[in-house]
Tab-separated table of C-alpha atoms and ligand atoms in Angstrom:
chain	number	residue	atom	x	y	z
A	18	MET	CA	56.046	87.493	151.448
A	19	VAL	CA	56.175	84.075	153.140
A	20	ASP	CA	57.433	80.650	151.981
A	21	VAL	CA	54.562	78.678	153.487
A	22	VAL	CA	50.993	79.449	154.535
A	23	CYS	CA	49.362	77.069	157.062
A	24	LEU	CA	45.583	77.193	157.492
A	25	GLY	CA	43.452	75.622	160.204
A	26	GLU	CA	42.787	75.289	163.900
A	27	LEU	CA	44.751	77.095	166.595
A	28	LEU	CA	43.562	76.016	170.021
A	29	ILE	CA	44.361	75.429	173.651
A	30	ASP	CA	45.092	71.882	174.723
A	31	PHE	CA	44.402	71.332	178.404
A	32	VAL	CA	46.675	68.390	179.074
A	33	SER	CA	46.092	66.211	182.133
A	34	LEU	CA	48.964	66.568	184.583
A	35	GLU	CA	48.553	62.930	185.534
A	36	SER	CA	48.937	60.168	182.969
A	37	GLY	CA	47.212	56.828	183.074
A	38	VAL	CA	43.864	58.442	183.902
A	39	SER	CA	40.713	59.131	181.907
A	40	LEU	CA	39.316	62.647	181.562
A	41	GLU	CA	36.712	61.712	184.142
A	42	GLN	CA	39.425	60.930	186.666
A	43	ALA	CA	41.948	63.669	185.808
A	44	PRO	CA	42.212	66.238	188.627
A	45	SER	CA	44.277	68.990	186.953
A	46	PHE	CA	45.322	70.213	183.541
A	47	GLN	CA	48.090	72.297	182.005
A	48	LYS	CA	47.340	74.892	179.338
A	49	ALA	CA	49.314	74.320	176.126
A	50	PRO	CA	49.083	75.955	172.694
A	51	GLY	CA	47.984	73.486	170.024
A	52	GLY	CA	46.372	72.844	166.664
A	53	ALA	CA	48.200	70.793	164.059
A	54	PRO	CA	48.483	73.433	161.280
A	55	ALA	CA	49.678	75.979	163.857
A	56	ASN	CA	52.306	73.537	165.155
A	57	VAL	CA	53.517	73.037	161.585
A	58	ALA	CA	53.763	76.823	161.162
A	59	VAL	CA	55.861	77.193	164.321
A	60	GLY	CA	57.978	74.182	163.303
A	61	LEU	CA	58.793	75.790	159.955
A	62	ALA	CA	59.518	79.181	161.554
A	63	LYS	CA	61.925	77.509	163.995
A	64	LEU	CA	63.669	75.878	161.030
A	65	GLY	CA	64.263	79.361	159.633
A	66	HIS	CA	61.445	79.797	157.096
A	67	GLU	CA	59.026	82.660	156.591
A	68	VAL	CA	55.585	81.326	157.518
A	69	GLY	CA	52.091	82.765	157.723
A	70	PHE	CA	49.183	81.317	159.684
A	71	VAL	CA	45.530	81.671	158.643
A	72	GLY	CA	42.797	80.933	161.164
A	73	LYS	CA	40.441	82.375	163.749
A	74	VAL	CA	40.505	82.536	167.533
A	75	GLY	CA	38.273	84.227	170.102
A	76	ASP	CA	38.903	87.884	170.905
A	77	GLU	CA	39.658	86.960	174.529
A	78	SER	CA	42.532	85.911	176.778
A	79	PHE	CA	43.128	82.506	175.199
A	80	GLY	CA	42.960	83.864	171.653
A	81	HIS	CA	45.440	86.617	172.493
A	82	PHE	CA	47.699	84.143	174.293
A	83	LEU	CA	47.819	81.935	171.168
A	84	ALA	CA	48.437	84.892	168.848
A	85	ASN	CA	51.389	85.885	171.062
A	86	VAL	CA	52.817	82.361	170.999
A	87	LEU	CA	52.786	82.331	167.188
A	88	GLN	CA	54.281	85.803	166.998
A	89	GLU	CA	57.008	85.068	169.560
A	90	ASN	CA	57.982	82.072	167.438
A	91	GLY	CA	58.279	84.247	164.323
A	92	VAL	CA	55.030	83.317	162.546
A	93	ASP	CA	53.284	86.035	160.483
A	94	ILE	CA	49.801	86.404	162.002
A	95	SER	CA	48.392	88.957	159.563
A	96	GLY	CA	45.985	86.163	158.480
A	97	LEU	CA	44.789	85.379	162.022
A	98	ALA	CA	41.313	86.776	162.705
A	99	PHE	CA	39.670	87.397	166.097
A	100	ASP	CA	35.993	86.637	166.656
A	101	SER	CA	34.101	88.580	169.305
A	102	GLU	CA	31.050	86.292	169.290
A	103	THR	CA	32.601	82.880	169.950
A	104	ARG	CA	35.524	81.596	171.978
A	105	THR	CA	38.781	79.877	171.090
A	106	MET	CA	38.568	76.130	170.539
A	107	LEU	CA	39.616	74.063	173.580
A	108	ALA	CA	40.611	70.421	173.755
A	109	PHE	CA	40.978	68.512	177.023
A	110	VAL	CA	43.267	65.537	176.684
A	111	SER	CA	44.684	62.786	178.870
A	112	LEU	CA	46.679	59.639	178.303
A	113	THR	CA	44.783	56.584	179.582
A	114	SER	CA	46.501	53.567	181.150
A	115	GLU	CA	46.128	51.785	177.774
A	116	GLY	CA	48.280	54.519	176.201
A	117	GLU	CA	45.329	55.925	174.223
A	118	ARG	CA	44.614	59.631	174.147
A	119	ASP	CA	41.231	60.549	175.621
A	120	PHE	CA	40.027	63.775	173.926
A	121	MET	CA	37.158	66.143	174.630
A	122	PHE	CA	36.609	69.188	172.451
A	123	TYR	CA	34.869	72.491	173.220
A	124	ARG	CA	33.570	73.567	169.851
A	125	HIS	CA	29.892	74.503	170.057
A	126	PRO	CA	30.792	76.441	167.897
A	127	SER	CA	34.316	77.759	168.440
A	128	ALA	CA	35.984	80.691	166.695
A	129	ASP	CA	38.057	78.504	164.294
A	130	MET	CA	34.813	77.095	162.816
A	131	ARG	CA	33.699	80.609	161.869
A	132	LEU	CA	36.571	81.373	159.485
A	133	THR	CA	34.891	82.755	156.336
A	134	PRO	CA	36.058	83.206	152.732
A	135	ASP	CA	36.326	86.954	153.472
A	136	ASP	CA	38.926	86.208	156.172
A	137	ILE	CA	41.287	84.586	153.661
A	138	PRO	CA	44.335	86.801	152.959
A	139	LYS	CA	44.612	86.574	149.162
A	140	ASP	CA	48.032	88.218	148.731
A	141	LEU	CA	49.665	86.184	151.502
A	142	ILE	CA	48.637	82.926	149.787
A	143	GLN	CA	49.285	83.984	146.202
A	144	GLN	CA	52.862	84.966	146.963
A	145	ALA	CA	53.789	81.828	148.902
A	146	THR	CA	55.418	78.596	147.644
A	147	ILE	CA	53.572	76.025	149.775
A	148	PHE	CA	50.021	75.933	151.187
A	149	HIS	CA	49.388	73.487	154.034
A	150	TYR	CA	45.984	72.495	155.479
A	151	GLY	CA	44.235	69.793	157.506
A	152	SER	CA	40.788	68.232	157.650
A	153	ILE	CA	39.374	69.876	160.778
A	154	SER	CA	38.615	73.179	159.031
A	155	LEU	CA	36.689	71.136	156.425
A	156	ILE	CA	34.206	69.671	158.922
A	157	SER	CA	31.563	72.417	158.922
A	158	GLU	CA	30.519	75.703	157.330
A	159	PRO	CA	31.691	78.414	156.960
A	160	GLY	CA	35.171	77.022	157.743
A	161	ARG	CA	34.828	74.578	154.890
A	162	SER	CA	34.115	77.281	152.281
A	163	ALA	CA	36.947	79.385	153.683
A	164	THR	CA	39.380	76.461	153.329
A	165	CYS	CA	38.141	75.698	149.808
A	166	HIS	CA	38.524	79.358	148.821
A	167	ALA	CA	42.114	79.365	150.112
A	168	LEU	CA	42.760	76.112	148.207
A	169	ASP	CA	41.400	77.681	144.993
A	170	LEU	CA	43.764	80.633	145.411
A	171	ALA	CA	46.698	78.312	146.101
A	172	ARG	CA	45.902	76.201	143.043
A	173	GLU	CA	45.494	79.236	140.753
A	174	SER	CA	48.924	80.461	141.849
A	175	SER	CA	50.505	76.990	141.392
A	176	LEU	CA	51.548	76.561	145.017
A	177	LEU	CA	52.596	73.131	146.258
A	178	ILE	CA	49.543	72.025	148.265
A	179	SER	CA	50.200	69.881	151.335
A	180	TYR	CA	47.513	68.064	153.369
A	181	ASP	CA	47.729	66.346	156.747
A	182	PRO	CA	44.178	65.217	157.583
A	183	ASN	CA	44.935	64.504	161.272
A	184	LEU	CA	41.975	62.244	161.955
A	185	ARG	CA	39.933	63.283	165.021
A	186	LEU	CA	36.932	60.999	164.812
A	187	GLY	CA	35.165	62.708	167.725
A	188	LEU	CA	34.722	65.850	165.644
A	189	TRP	CA	32.852	64.184	162.785
A	190	ALA	CA	29.187	63.198	162.623
A	191	SER	CA	30.131	59.584	161.816
A	192	GLN	CA	33.121	57.442	160.838
A	193	GLU	CA	31.735	57.038	157.344
A	194	ARG	CA	31.426	60.779	156.869
A	195	ALA	CA	34.951	61.352	158.228
A	196	LYS	CA	36.378	58.866	155.755
A	197	GLN	CA	34.422	60.256	152.810
A	198	GLU	CA	35.268	63.888	153.501
A	199	ILE	CA	38.918	63.285	154.363
A	200	LEU	CA	39.372	61.392	151.102
A	201	ALA	CA	37.509	64.125	149.203
A	202	GLY	CA	39.866	66.660	150.809
A	203	MET	CA	42.770	64.881	149.082
A	204	ARG	CA	41.547	65.943	145.658
A	205	SER	CA	43.043	69.394	146.199
A	206	ALA	CA	46.409	68.164	147.469
A	207	ASN	CA	49.740	67.479	145.749
A	208	LEU	CA	51.191	65.922	148.892
A	209	VAL	CA	49.421	63.953	151.624
A	210	LYS	CA	50.958	63.026	154.973
A	211	ILE	CA	49.194	60.490	157.187
A	212	ASN	CA	50.222	58.008	159.867
A	213	ASP	CA	49.819	54.217	159.685
A	214	ASP	CA	46.538	54.199	161.654
A	215	GLU	CA	45.055	56.825	159.342
A	216	LEU	CA	46.206	54.764	156.349
A	217	GLU	CA	44.258	51.789	157.651
A	218	PHE	CA	41.182	53.888	158.405
A	219	LEU	CA	41.182	55.460	154.945
A	220	THR	CA	42.193	52.498	152.790
A	221	GLY	CA	41.426	49.397	154.869
A	222	THR	CA	45.027	48.181	154.688
A	223	ARG	CA	48.215	48.609	156.714
A	224	LYS	CA	50.282	47.572	153.690
A	225	LEU	CA	52.147	50.772	152.908
A	226	GLU	CA	52.508	50.382	149.151
A	227	ASP	CA	48.959	49.144	148.595
A	228	GLY	CA	47.473	51.913	150.720
A	229	ALA	CA	49.625	54.634	149.173
A	230	LYS	CA	48.723	53.426	145.679
A	231	GLN	CA	45.020	53.733	146.533
A	232	LEU	CA	45.511	57.276	147.809
A	233	LEU	CA	47.335	58.366	144.644
A	234	THR	CA	44.097	57.729	142.735
A	235	PHE	CA	42.573	60.734	144.549
A	236	GLY	CA	45.068	63.035	142.838
A	237	PRO	CA	48.086	63.671	145.092
A	238	LYS	CA	51.520	62.986	143.584
A	239	LEU	CA	53.323	62.173	146.824
A	240	ILE	CA	52.081	60.143	149.804
A	241	VAL	CA	54.130	60.117	152.992
A	242	ILE	CA	53.207	57.713	155.799
A	243	THR	CA	54.723	58.174	159.252
A	244	LEU	CA	55.407	55.093	161.370
A	245	GLY	CA	56.208	56.433	164.850
A	246	SER	CA	59.649	55.258	166.025
A	247	GLN	CA	59.976	53.233	162.801
A	248	GLY	CA	60.390	56.364	160.677
A	249	SER	CA	58.517	57.046	157.462
A	250	PHE	CA	57.633	55.759	154.010
A	251	PHE	CA	57.194	57.791	150.823
A	252	TYR	CA	55.483	56.819	147.610
A	253	THR	CA	55.103	58.437	144.182
A	254	ASP	CA	54.342	57.061	140.705
A	255	THR	CA	58.053	56.551	140.112
A	256	ALA	CA	59.750	56.217	143.504
A	257	ALA	CA	59.201	54.667	146.909
A	258	GLY	CA	61.262	54.156	150.014
A	259	HIS	CA	61.324	53.534	153.745
A	260	VAL	CA	63.495	55.882	155.796
A	261	PRO	CA	64.232	54.377	159.242
A	262	GLY	CA	63.500	56.331	162.397
A	263	ASN	CA	65.919	57.520	165.068
A	264	ALA	CA	66.337	55.663	168.335
A	265	LEU	CA	65.724	57.885	171.328
A	266	ARG	CA	63.707	58.019	174.532
A	267	ALA	CA	60.412	59.678	173.713
A	268	VAL	CA	58.942	61.799	176.518
A	269	ASP	CA	55.751	62.978	174.789
A	270	THR	CA	54.845	62.164	171.188
A	271	THR	CA	52.312	65.023	170.895
A	272	GLY	CA	53.256	67.042	167.840
A	273	ALA	CA	55.697	64.488	166.379
A	274	GLY	CA	53.625	64.295	163.204
A	275	ASP	CA	53.447	68.087	162.957
A	276	GLY	CA	57.198	68.364	163.480
A	277	PHE	CA	57.626	65.758	160.757
A	278	VAL	CA	55.502	67.825	158.338
A	279	ALA	CA	57.537	70.951	159.142
A	280	GLY	CA	60.775	69.070	158.396
A	281	LEU	CA	59.362	67.582	155.202
A	282	LEU	CA	58.087	70.911	153.838
A	283	SER	CA	61.359	72.570	154.821
A	284	GLY	CA	63.216	69.984	152.726
A	285	LEU	CA	60.812	70.271	149.782
A	286	LEU	CA	61.134	74.087	149.737
A	287	ALA	CA	64.728	73.667	148.578
A	288	TYR	CA	63.461	72.241	145.283
A	289	SER	CA	61.025	75.042	144.441
A	290	LYS	CA	61.791	77.351	141.539
A	291	PRO	CA	60.396	80.906	141.858
A	292	GLY	CA	57.604	81.573	139.373
A	293	GLU	CA	57.367	77.933	138.238
A	294	ALA	CA	54.862	75.221	139.191
A	295	TYR	CA	56.320	72.906	141.831
A	296	VAL	CA	57.758	69.584	140.663
A	297	PHE	CA	58.675	66.937	143.276
A	298	PRO	CA	62.324	65.840	143.291
A	299	GLY	CA	63.409	62.196	142.768
A	300	LYS	CA	63.998	59.290	145.131
A	301	THR	CA	67.369	60.365	146.600
A	302	GLU	CA	66.098	63.857	147.368
A	303	LEU	CA	62.825	62.552	148.847
A	304	GLU	CA	64.838	60.219	151.075
A	305	ALA	CA	66.890	63.167	152.270
A	306	CYS	CA	63.716	65.166	152.967
A	307	CYS	CA	62.256	62.268	154.994
A	308	ARG	CA	65.501	61.903	156.940
A	309	VAL	CA	65.291	65.551	158.050
A	310	ALA	CA	61.556	65.153	158.723
A	311	ASN	CA	62.225	62.046	160.865
A	312	ALA	CA	64.792	64.015	162.859
A	313	VAL	CA	62.380	66.901	163.483
A	314	GLY	CA	59.639	64.423	164.455
A	315	ALA	CA	61.997	62.559	166.792
A	316	LEU	CA	63.255	65.750	168.456
A	317	ALA	CA	59.635	66.862	168.915
A	318	THR	CA	59.116	63.860	171.224
A	319	THR	CA	61.942	64.781	173.602
A	320	LYS	CA	60.008	67.389	175.629
A	321	ARG	CA	56.453	67.711	176.908
A	322	GLY	CA	54.039	69.511	174.579
A	323	ALA	CA	54.216	70.146	170.845
A	324	ILE	CA	55.516	73.683	170.417
A	325	PRO	CA	58.187	73.780	173.171
A	326	ALA	CA	59.812	70.652	171.729
A	327	LEU	CA	60.032	71.770	168.095
A	328	PRO	CA	63.731	72.071	167.184
A	329	THR	CA	65.715	74.820	165.473
A	330	ARG	CA	67.654	74.121	162.268
A	331	ARG	CA	70.872	74.013	164.314
A	332	GLN	CA	69.449	71.368	166.673
A	333	VAL	CA	68.357	69.242	163.708
A	334	GLU	CA	71.790	69.470	162.090
A	335	ASP	CA	73.556	68.582	165.356
A	336	PHE	CA	71.184	65.627	165.822
A	337	LEU	CA	71.784	64.311	162.281
A	338	ASN	CA	75.550	64.584	162.710
B	2	ADP	P1	51.620	61.228	164.267
B	2	ADP	O1	51.975	62.139	165.426
B	2	ADP	O2	51.017	61.955	163.116
B	2	ADP	O3	50.876	59.984	164.669
B	2	ADP	P2	54.046	59.623	164.180
B	2	ADP	O4	53.797	59.179	165.584
B	2	ADP	O5	54.142	58.589	163.130
B	2	ADP	O6	53.024	60.738	163.690
B	2	ADP	O7	55.407	60.451	164.242
B	2	ADP	C1	55.868	61.258	163.200
B	2	ADP	C2	57.348	61.063	163.016
B	2	ADP	O8	58.055	61.459	164.210
B	2	ADP	C3	57.764	59.630	162.741
B	2	ADP	O9	57.717	59.369	161.349
B	2	ADP	C4	59.169	59.593	163.293
B	2	ADP	O10	60.094	60.069	162.341
B	2	ADP	C5	59.117	60.564	164.472
B	2	ADP	N1	58.828	59.845	165.736
B	2	ADP	C6	57.626	59.701	166.331
B	2	ADP	N2	57.726	58.961	167.460
B	2	ADP	C7	59.023	58.629	167.587
B	2	ADP	C8	59.795	57.873	168.542
B	2	ADP	N3	59.230	57.301	169.607
B	2	ADP	N4	61.126	57.742	168.316
B	2	ADP	C9	61.723	58.310	167.253
B	2	ADP	N5	61.056	59.041	166.325
B	2	ADP	C10	59.740	59.200	166.475
């Protein structure tokens, strides 16, 4: 039995060893485990929770490498499938001189896209408290049906359903389609986490309250917007608040948002009641959850790469004290 099930892409990021260059210019790359839902799973495991990951990788060296990384970090991989016909998703990434990330994905198709409804571990989901997903597994079939099947199971068993769309425009057929489908994906969620750029893309405004209010109309009960070094903002029908960020020297912000989600879900788990449908706590408790989430997000920026920088519970407590 696990507390949280995370579903989605698990991939290799090949990160340019030089910054300030485009992918065309980059001479060498470092292999790093990645995939937002997988980072969230590792983040939660490091914070001391029981977590399961559901996804698909290639039955080859990279797929086995990623499975080992999850396992070494304490994530249950009974829901991770291996595909012998396609390879693990790859992403090449570099930081350009303008500070933008230049991405190129190898996904033609990749193993993660071939997750099917039959791959979904019913018992693992039905016995959990929280189900977390993203938008990348919703982009094409059969991954989309697999994700929807898992969401149906989570809803039937009254899990708290958490969604971090993680906009990657390059993976969608068009901007319009990305917006439409990402918003449609919110209909299944109780909680949505986005950053300020995603808020603007989805709602046309950077005004936190206005944007959050729009997103509530799609069905979620809690919207959390991350603001980089400025912290985070939460919004429900009855409560709202800005929780300031932590001042520190960021080394690499990759995975900050995923660390934030892990911290947030870790906090929210404390308010679950076994056997009962999840009810969000009030303003004071949500503030406390965002404070922990901000700390996890901040600590995630202090080392290169997403997974190596994710903190343990002890490190978060020391940081907050
Ligand atoms: P995303 O990676 O999804 O774009 P953000 O960059 O907003 O997300 O970061 C998520 C969270 O991590 C923020 O809400 C904040 O708490 C923390 N964080 C990110 N960057 C910094 C930073 N430079 N300094 C301190 N905290 C940060």
